[in-house]
Amino acid sequence: MSQPFRILSLDGGGIMGAFAASALATFERETGQRIIDHFDLITGTSTGGIIAIGLAMETPAEEIARFYETEGPKIFPKRSGINKWLGRVRGVFQPRFSSSALGVAIQGVVGDRPLKEAKTRLVIPSYDVNTGKVYVFKTPHHPWYSHHADLTAVDVALATSAAPTYFPAHTIPGRGTFIDGGLWANCPAMVGVVEALDFLGQAPEHVRMLSLSTTSYPFRLERPEQLRGLVGWAPKIIDTFMFGQAQAAVNMASCLLRRGVFHRIDYQVPPRTFEMDNASCAGQLTAMGRQIAELNENMSVMKEYFLDDQPVEPFRPWSDGQGSNRADVKRVDPSGNEPMMD
């Protein structure tokens, strides 16, 4: 039997990415193995995309976890008093936060390196507002993907994390203007599955996926008779989209990988325990991620199926003239823009 093809999928969620980063740091610390050495492909959306790119650029998960506690307050500055109210008024007409602090913080994690220097395959969802189409940034793990090779890791991270109302859209000169990939793939599990099964020609029984959330809470639509018009739906519509998309992605991925391995790590908290722009929660999320990772039900799976004694073959981008021999491509989209369509 050939060596399994391992995928790491990382959800979006702003500051709540501290939960996933802390869990990964705990796995690295307890096993003595690097995440980057044991996954053939990493897909991440928004804050998950930042973690994915950081890992691919060989930043230790422990350092990425610290990023949320040290840089979170700079990215999401807390306002009080009159500044809080002014911020709310400003948010009606402009994004709540500047992307400059986010860009500086990301650069501290991934540096100035281009995407082609990633040490594993990356698949990073975003959304192109110029064309009105889903968009996926990819490392050059096939000759037809070379058009993203020289993009900076910072640009890709900013493109996937430009959450509407929170940050301005991110423009990459000559490429387009992008917003948060969470609009269509906040849980990018299916993006990773499609890349592996269709574009890279992997058999489902050979695929192992680890999917990490940024915590969740019990969700249901109470008093449906009141869900009428904008006023009735406004408080619930975003959560409805996000929860529906995540549930669909997890359910479909687990079905397709029934003969392989699909392991989802999530942790339910009371509603509104955390908010994606509340940096004061980073420490609590970090502790929670460590606690969940240490549970035997998660640590044992990691040691048996993911961070074992069989590291993946080193990834070589096609731009080096050789490429990785684990990418037997079945079918690809030359544009790279629509990963789930011909």
XYZ file of N, CA, C and O in Angstrom, residues 30-191:
648
model
N 4.151 17.708 21.908
C 3.990 16.394 22.536
C 4.549 15.251 21.702
O 4.933 14.216 22.242
N 4.584 15.409 20.396
C 5.084 14.327 19.535
C 6.532 14.536 19.100
O 7.190 13.590 18.658
N 7.008 15.768 19.205
C 8.352 16.056 18.725
C 8.444 16.084 17.209
O 9.543 16.053 16.650
N 7.286 16.154 16.539
C 7.245 16.168 15.078
C 6.715 17.509 14.587
O 5.858 18.116 15.219
N 7.215 17.946 13.421
C 6.722 19.182 12.834
C 5.519 18.898 11.938
O 5.535 17.947 11.149
N 4.504 19.731 12.048
C 3.332 19.598 11.188
C 3.750 19.588 9.725
O 3.277 18.768 8.924
N 4.633 20.498 9.361
C 5.025 20.681 7.964
C 5.650 19.434 7.360
O 5.598 19.210 6.145
N 6.246 18.582 8.192
C 6.905 17.376 7.694
C 5.940 16.213 7.478
O 6.332 15.174 6.949
N 4.680 16.384 7.889
C 3.758 15.252 7.889
C 2.458 15.490 7.121
O 1.570 14.642 7.161
N 2.377 16.604 6.419
C 1.185 16.865 5.610
C 1.575 17.198 4.175
O 2.463 18.016 3.937
N 0.913 16.526 3.232
C 1.181 16.748 1.815
C 0.532 18.019 1.294
O 0.974 18.581 0.293
N -0.535 18.459 1.957
C -1.287 19.622 1.498
C -1.950 20.283 2.703
O -2.456 19.592 3.588
N -1.925 21.605 2.723
C -2.620 22.351 3.764
C -3.551 23.354 3.102
O -3.136 24.097 2.206
N -4.793 23.361 3.517
C -5.754 24.341 3.052
C -6.278 25.121 4.245
O -6.549 24.541 5.306
N -6.393 26.426 4.097
C -6.865 27.252 5.200
C -7.539 28.499 4.684
O -7.111 29.067 3.670
N -8.585 28.924 5.358
C -9.333 30.105 4.967
C -9.212 31.190 6.024
O -9.304 30.899 7.226
N -9.006 32.425 5.586
C -8.976 33.579 6.485
C -7.894 33.379 7.554
O -6.733 33.201 7.224
N -8.256 33.376 8.828
C -7.233 33.157 9.855
C -6.586 31.781 9.683
O -5.402 31.606 9.963
N -7.357 30.803 9.201
C -6.791 29.487 8.907
C -5.786 29.551 7.780
O -4.803 28.792 7.754
N -6.000 30.473 6.827
C -5.045 30.659 5.751
C -3.736 31.234 6.257
O -2.651 30.868 5.785
N -3.827 32.143 7.223
C -2.615 32.713 7.816
C -1.812 31.618 8.515
O -0.588 31.531 8.373
N -2.503 30.760 9.266
C -1.825 29.653 9.944
C -1.200 28.718 8.918
O -0.045 28.285 9.053
N -1.965 28.385 7.866
C -1.480 27.471 6.837
C -0.213 27.998 6.180
O 0.781 27.268 6.010
N -0.227 29.269 5.805
C 0.936 29.860 5.143
C 2.118 29.928 6.101
O 3.258 29.647 5.722
N 1.859 30.287 7.350
C 2.938 30.320 8.329
C 3.608 28.963 8.496
O 4.831 28.855 8.500
N 2.797 27.920 8.615
C 3.351 26.569 8.739
C 4.158 26.196 7.504
O 5.247 25.610 7.608
N 3.626 26.521 6.323
C 4.303 26.167 5.072
C 5.631 26.893 4.918
O 6.534 26.415 4.232
N 5.756 28.055 5.561
C 7.007 28.803 5.525
C 7.912 28.423 6.698
O 8.844 29.150 7.034
N 7.595 27.294 7.324
C 8.405 26.689 8.391
C 8.406 27.488 9.693
O 9.344 27.390 10.493
N 7.371 28.262 9.926
C 7.219 28.915 11.222
C 6.657 27.899 12.208
O 5.628 27.278 11.934
N 7.293 27.677 13.337
C 6.777 26.709 14.312
C 5.368 27.068 14.763
O 5.029 28.245 14.904
N 4.550 26.060 14.982
C 3.170 26.309 15.411
C 3.128 27.088 16.720
O 2.212 27.891 16.944
N 4.100 26.879 17.585
C 4.159 27.607 18.858
C 4.286 29.109 18.621
O 3.651 29.924 19.301
N 5.084 29.476 17.632
C 5.258 30.892 17.309
C 3.984 31.480 16.711
O 3.625 32.632 16.984
N 3.292 30.687 15.891
C 2.036 31.153 15.309
C 0.989 31.340 16.400
O 0.209 32.294 16.372
N 0.980 30.435 17.381
C 0.032 30.566 18.497
C 0.305 31.849 19.286
O -0.634 32.548 19.697
N 1.563 32.174 19.480
C 1.909 33.414 20.201
C 1.489 34.647 19.408
O 1.177 35.699 19.987
N 1.486 34.515 18.098
C 1.096 35.612 17.211
C -0.270 36.173 17.601
O -0.482 37.393 17.597
N -1.206 35.300 17.964
C -2.550 35.760 18.291
C -2.575 36.566 19.592
O -3.317 37.540 19.711
N -1.774 36.164 20.543
C -1.767 36.873 21.825
C -0.983 38.183 21.752
O -1.370 39.174 22.372
N 0.114 38.190 21.002
C 0.950 39.395 20.949
C 0.469 40.404 19.907
O 0.516 41.614 20.125
N -0.003 39.900 18.756
C -0.393 40.793 17.671
C -1.891 41.046 17.616
O -2.336 42.013 16.993
N -2.683 40.177 18.252
C -4.131 40.336 18.225
C -4.607 41.718 18.650
O -5.425 42.344 17.962
N -4.109 42.257 19.790
C -4.560 43.580 20.224
C -4.186 44.692 19.245
O -4.826 45.744 19.227
N -3.148 44.488 18.441
C -2.761 45.497 17.450
C -3.660 45.405 16.217
O -3.986 46.422 15.596
N -4.033 44.173 15.861
C -4.881 43.965 14.687
C -6.317 44.390 14.980
O -6.987 45.018 14.152
N -6.793 44.001 16.187
C -8.160 44.331 16.613
C -8.104 45.211 17.857
O -8.388 44.743 18.965
N -7.714 46.470 17.717
C -7.601 47.339 18.900
C -8.946 47.524 19.595
O -9.981 47.714 18.943
N -8.915 47.453 20.909
C -10.135 47.598 21.692
C -10.451 49.065 21.904
O -9.587 49.860 22.284
N -11.688 49.413 21.663
C -12.118 50.798 21.851
C -13.054 50.871 23.052
O -13.800 49.947 23.333
N -13.033 51.992 23.729
C -13.932 52.207 24.869
C -14.422 53.645 24.852
O -13.864 54.512 24.171
N -15.466 53.898 25.607
C -16.000 55.242 25.714
C -16.466 55.794 24.385
O -17.068 55.107 23.565
N -16.125 57.065 24.149
C -16.573 57.722 22.929
C -15.946 57.108 21.683
O -16.550 57.072 20.603
N -14.725 56.588 21.814
C -14.065 55.949 20.671
C -14.818 54.705 20.218
O -14.823 54.371 19.038
N -15.443 54.031 21.172
C -16.221 52.848 20.830
C -17.419 53.231 19.964
O -17.714 52.587 18.960
N -18.101 54.285 20.367
C -19.259 54.736 19.601
C -18.853 55.312 18.256
O -19.517 55.092 17.234
N -17.747 56.055 18.231
C -17.248 56.575 16.957
C -16.867 55.449 16.017
O -17.071 55.531 14.802
N -16.311 54.379 16.594
C -15.945 53.215 15.792
C -17.161 52.565 15.160
O -17.116 52.108 14.012
N -18.266 52.520 15.911
C -19.489 51.927 15.374
C -20.055 52.768 14.229
O -20.522 52.236 13.227
N -19.993 54.085 14.405
C -20.464 54.968 13.335
C -19.575 54.825 12.102
O -20.057 54.734 10.966
N -18.277 54.792 12.336
C -17.330 54.629 11.229
C -17.574 53.318 10.496
O -17.467 53.228 9.272
N -17.944 52.268 11.270
C -18.156 50.957 10.687
C -19.341 50.888 9.746
O -19.450 49.958 8.936
N -20.237 51.877 9.825
C -21.371 51.916 8.899
C -20.899 52.268 7.497
O -21.454 51.796 6.497
N -19.833 53.065 7.411
C -19.375 53.565 6.116
C -18.024 52.992 5.687
O -17.700 53.002 4.500
N -17.234 52.497 6.624
C -15.891 52.015 6.318
C -15.614 50.730 7.097
O -16.319 50.405 8.055
N -14.553 49.987 6.698
C -14.170 48.807 7.477
C -13.826 49.186 8.913
O -13.353 50.293 9.182
N -14.066 48.286 9.829
C -13.824 48.571 11.245
C -12.333 48.720 11.564
O -11.958 49.446 12.480
N -11.495 47.979 10.841
C -10.073 47.960 11.160
C -9.232 48.214 9.910
O -9.670 47.964 8.789
N -8.014 48.675 10.145
C -7.067 48.890 9.057
C -6.312 47.593 8.776
O -5.995 46.836 9.693
N -6.013 47.359 7.516
C -5.270 46.148 7.177
C -3.764 46.324 7.360
O -3.010 45.362 7.253
N -3.319 47.548 7.662
C -1.874 47.784 7.799
C -1.288 47.019 8.976
O -0.229 46.394 8.869
N -1.981 47.060 10.123
C -1.493 46.325 11.289
C -1.504 44.827 11.026
O -0.582 44.102 11.437
N -2.542 44.346 10.332
C -2.611 42.927 9.994
C -1.471 42.536 9.065
O -0.833 41.498 9.257
N -1.188 43.384 8.076
C -0.104 43.090 7.141
C 1.247 43.014 7.824
O 2.053 42.120 7.549
N 1.514 43.961 8.734
C 2.787 43.964 9.470
C 2.904 42.712 10.333
O 3.967 42.078 10.404
N 1.800 42.351 10.996
C 1.815 41.169 11.863
C 2.051 39.900 11.054
O 2.842 39.027 11.449
N 1.382 39.777 9.914
C 1.553 38.593 9.072
C 2.980 38.512 8.554
O 3.589 37.431 8.521
N 3.531 39.651 8.167
C 4.894 39.662 7.654
C 5.876 39.157 8.699
O 6.875 38.506 8.379
N 5.575 39.434 9.963
C 6.437 38.945 11.030
C 6.430 37.435 11.140
O 7.380 36.835 11.659
N 5.377 36.800 10.629
C 5.269 35.340 10.690
C 5.783 34.670 9.422
O 6.469 33.653 9.481
N 5.466 35.247 8.268
C 5.812 34.579 7.001
C 6.948 35.243 6.246
O 7.454 34.696 5.270
N 7.357 36.455 6.662
C 8.444 37.138 5.983
C 8.021 37.693 4.635
O 6.841 37.854 4.350
N 9.011 37.986 3.793
C 8.756 38.557 2.468
C 8.812 37.510 1.365
O 8.927 37.851 0.187
N 8.730 36.264 1.720
C 8.954 35.204 0.744
C 7.770 34.996 -0.194
O 6.623 35.215 0.172
N 8.063 34.526 -1.407
C 6.988 34.226 -2.365
C 6.363 32.872 -2.072
O 6.944 32.040 -1.360
N 5.202 32.645 -2.654
C 4.457 31.411 -2.411
C 5.243 30.172 -2.836
O 5.095 29.103 -2.256
N 6.094 30.317 -3.849
C 6.840 29.162 -4.355
C 7.848 28.619 -3.347
O 8.371 27.516 -3.521
N 8.125 29.365 -2.278
C 9.066 28.882 -1.266
C 8.382 28.082 -0.160
O 9.038 27.652 0.789
N 7.089 27.871 -0.291
C 6.374 27.045 0.693
C 6.932 25.629 0.686
O 7.328 25.100 -0.360
N 6.940 24.998 1.847
C 7.509 23.665 1.979
C 6.461 22.563 1.879
O 6.775 21.386 2.083
N 5.234 22.944 1.600
C 4.191 21.964 1.316
C 3.187 22.612 0.370
O 3.195 23.829 0.187
N 2.330 21.815 -0.241
C 1.313 22.371 -1.131
C 0.311 23.194 -0.314
O -0.136 22.755 0.742
N -0.060 24.335 -0.855
C -1.046 25.199 -0.218
C -2.221 25.420 -1.153
O -2.046 25.586 -2.374
N -3.426 25.441 -0.588
C -4.648 25.748 -1.319
C -5.422 26.736 -0.442
O -5.975 26.344 0.590
N -5.450 28.005 -0.845
C -5.960 29.080 0.007
C -7.162 29.762 -0.660
O -7.004 30.500 -1.642
N -8.380 29.559 -0.151
C -9.572 30.166 -0.748
C -9.654 31.676 -0.526
O -9.292 32.188 0.531
N -10.160 32.362 -1.549
C -10.458 33.773 -1.464
C -11.644 34.038 -2.390
O -12.268 33.092 -2.878
N -11.953 35.295 -2.626
C -13.062 35.641 -3.526
C -12.676 36.879 -4.313
O -12.288 37.900 -3.734
N -12.744 36.781 -5.641
C -12.368 37.864 -6.540
C -13.579 38.765 -6.772
O -14.536 38.365 -7.444
N -13.553 39.970 -6.230
C -14.706 40.855 -6.356
C -14.804 41.475 -7.745
O -15.879 41.951 -8.143
N -13.693 41.490 -8.491
C -13.734 42.043 -9.842
C -14.511 41.152 -10.803
O -15.251 41.638 -11.661
N -14.342 39.847 -10.647
C -15.013 38.898 -11.541
C -16.256 38.284 -10.919
O -17.057 37.663 -11.616
N -16.416 38.443 -9.597
C -17.549 37.831 -8.915
C -17.446 36.326 -8.873
O -18.462 35.624 -8.939
N -16.206 35.801 -8.738
C -15.999 34.360 -8.740
C -15.156 33.931 -7.539
O -14.332 34.697 -7.035
N -15.363 32.681 -7.133
C -14.492 32.125 -6.100
C -13.084 32.048 -6.665
O -12.890 31.903 -7.877
N -12.109 32.155 -5.789
C -10.714 32.175 -6.223
C -9.884 31.369 -5.237
O -10.097 31.445 -4.026
N -8.947 30.592 -5.771
C -8.089 29.778 -4.915
C -6.633 30.026 -5.278
O -6.220 29.825 -6.419
N -5.860 30.474 -4.302
C -4.419 30.634 -4.487
C -3.747 29.287 -4.229
O -4.060 28.607 -3.244
N -2.828 28.918 -5.118
C -2.172 27.616 -4.985
C -0.663 27.751 -5.180
O -0.202 28.572 -5.974
N 0.062 26.920 -4.464
C 1.489 26.794 -4.706
C 1.696 26.139 -6.078
O 0.781 25.478 -6.596
N 2.857 26.282 -6.673
C 3.100 25.674 -7.983
C 3.338 24.164 -7.879
O 4.424 23.670 -8.176
N 2.278 23.431 -7.453
C 2.438 21.983 -7.379
C 2.003 21.293 -8.675
O 1.777 20.088 -8.701
N 1.877 22.067 -9.730
C 1.670 21.573 -11.089
C 2.126 22.685 -12.028
O 2.028 23.863 -11.682
N 2.630 22.360 -13.213
C 3.122 23.410 -14.109
C 2.095 24.483 -14.407
O 2.426 25.652 -14.586
N 0.810 24.133 -14.466
C -0.234 25.107 -14.786
C -0.572 26.007 -13.608
O -1.374 26.919 -13.736
N 0.018 25.757 -12.439
C -0.224 26.601 -11.273
C 0.889 27.629 -11.072
O 0.939 28.308 -10.061
N 1.786 27.768 -12.033
C 2.955 28.627 -11.849
C 2.596 30.115 -11.774
O 3.409 30.930 -11.342
N 1.361 30.489 -12.164
C 0.987 31.898 -12.180
C 0.874 32.499 -10.775
O 0.794 33.723 -10.631
N 0.864 31.664 -9.734
C 0.831 32.175 -8.363
C 2.202 32.098 -7.693
O 2.359 32.552 -6.562
N 3.182 31.519 -8.366
C 4.459 31.189 -7.733
C 5.157 32.386 -7.105
O 5.730 32.286 -6.014
N 5.105 33.534 -7.782
C 5.861 34.687 -7.300
C 5.042 35.648 -6.446
O 5.555 36.684 -6.012
N 3.791 35.324 -6.204
C 3.007 36.159 -5.291
C 3.594 36.057 -3.885
O 4.010 34.982 -3.459
N 3.604 37.156 -3.158
C 4.146 37.087 -1.806
C 3.160 36.392 -0.877
O 1.936 36.485 -1.051
N 3.702 35.710 0.098
C 2.864 35.024 1.085
C 1.988 36.024 1.828
O 0.841 35.728 2.180
N 2.501 37.248 2.040
C 1.727 38.274 2.730
C 0.507 38.663 1.908
O -0.606 38.800 2.443
N 0.684 38.837 0.602
C -0.448 39.202 -0.255
C -1.538 38.134 -0.225
O -2.729 38.441 -0.151
N -1.138 36.885 -0.288
C -2.114 35.791 -0.276
C -2.834 35.742 1.070
O -4.055 35.558 1.128
N -2.088 35.928 2.152
C -2.694 35.914 3.487
C -3.687 37.069 3.652
O -4.760 36.891 4.226
N -3.349 38.247 3.151
C -4.256 39.383 3.241
C -5.488 39.185 2.356
O -6.592 39.603 2.709
N -5.310 38.529 1.213
C -6.427 38.292 0.306
C -7.448 37.335 0.902
O -8.658 37.533 0.743
N -6.993 36.311 1.595
C -7.930 35.330 2.158
C -8.579 35.817 3.445
O -9.611 35.277 3.853
N -8.002 36.836 4.081
C -8.506 37.266 5.393
C -9.171 38.640 5.381
O -9.458 39.198 6.450
N -9.442 39.188 4.194
C -10.066 40.504 4.099
C -11.573 40.382 4.316
O -12.372 40.485 3.384
N -11.954 40.149 5.558
C -13.363 39.929 5.902
C -14.179 41.197 5.696
O -13.840 42.244 6.252
N -15.254 41.138 4.899
C -16.097 42.314 4.684
C -16.588 42.920 6.000
O -16.943 42.187 6.926
N -16.575 44.220 6.073
C -16.922 45.078 7.210
C -15.801 45.148 8.253
O -15.719 46.116 8.996
N -14.923 44.143 8.279
C -13.812 44.159 9.235
C -12.557 44.782 8.630
O -11.884 45.599 9.265
N -12.192 44.353 7.408
C -11.005 44.853 6.734
C -11.348 45.259 5.300
O -12.288 44.718 4.707
N -10.589 46.187 4.727
C -10.827 46.543 3.327
C -10.427 45.388 2.411
O -9.610 44.545 2.772
N -11.029 45.361 1.231
C -10.631 44.365 0.232
C -9.156 44.559 -0.095
O -8.621 45.674 -0.032
N -8.484 43.466 -0.446
C -7.047 43.537 -0.710
C -6.784 43.448 -2.212
O -7.188 42.483 -2.867
N -6.115 44.443 -2.736
C -5.787 44.481 -4.159
C -4.357 44.028 -4.389
O -3.423 44.532 -3.749
N -4.196 43.077 -5.285
C -2.878 42.628 -5.715
C -2.683 43.148 -7.135
O -3.404 42.732 -8.048
N -1.770 44.090 -7.344
C -1.599 44.691 -8.665
C -1.441 43.650 -9.773
O -0.638 42.719 -9.656
N -2.228 43.824 -10.810
C -2.160 42.908 -11.938
C -2.917 41.617 -11.739
O -2.989 40.791 -12.668
N -3.493 41.422 -10.558
C -4.195 40.170 -10.246
C -5.681 40.389 -9.989
O -6.510 39.622 -10.443
N -5.995 41.422 -9.223
C -7.386 41.656 -8.897
C -7.553 42.141 -7.475
O -6.578 42.419 -6.765
N -8.803 42.243 -7.054
C -9.142 42.677 -5.706
C -9.901 41.548 -5.021
O -10.863 41.012 -5.582
N -9.475 41.214 -3.818
C -9.959 40.001 -3.159
C -10.517 40.287 -1.765
O -10.082 41.207 -1.074
N -11.469 39.429 -1.377
C -12.013 39.471 -0.026
C -12.000 38.052 0.561
O -11.669 37.081 -0.134
N -12.367 37.974 1.801
C -12.277 36.750 2.616
C -12.867 35.509 1.945
O -14.012 35.517 1.487
N -12.081 34.445 1.913
C -12.554 33.176 1.363
C -13.655 32.542 2.178
O -14.321 31.611 1.720
N -13.889 33.072 3.399
C -14.954 32.533 4.237
C -16.335 32.755 3.661
O -17.294 32.134 4.122
N -16.441 33.609 2.652
C -17.736 33.823 2.019
C -18.270 32.549 1.380
O -19.476 32.386 1.202
N -17.360 31.647 1.001
C -17.820 30.402 0.373
C -17.141 29.162 0.939
O -17.627 28.048 0.727
N -16.063 29.323 1.673
C -15.341 28.144 2.181
C -14.725 28.446 3.536
O -13.521 28.274 3.724
N -15.547 28.897 4.503
C -14.996 29.166 5.822
C -14.426 27.896 6.448
O -13.457 27.944 7.194
N -15.043 26.768 6.167
C -14.446 25.461 6.459
C -14.000 24.906 5.114
O -14.834 24.484 4.302
N -12.699 24.899 4.828
C -12.223 24.533 3.497
C -11.956 23.038 3.299
O -11.188 22.658 2.409
N -12.600 22.206 4.104
C -12.347 20.761 4.011
C -12.581 20.234 2.597
O -11.771 19.467 2.060
N -13.692 20.643 1.967
C -13.987 20.143 0.629
C -13.030 20.705 -0.411
O -12.750 20.050 -1.423
N -12.502 21.887 -0.188
C -11.500 22.441 -1.103
C -10.269 21.535 -1.110
O -9.705 21.224 -2.163
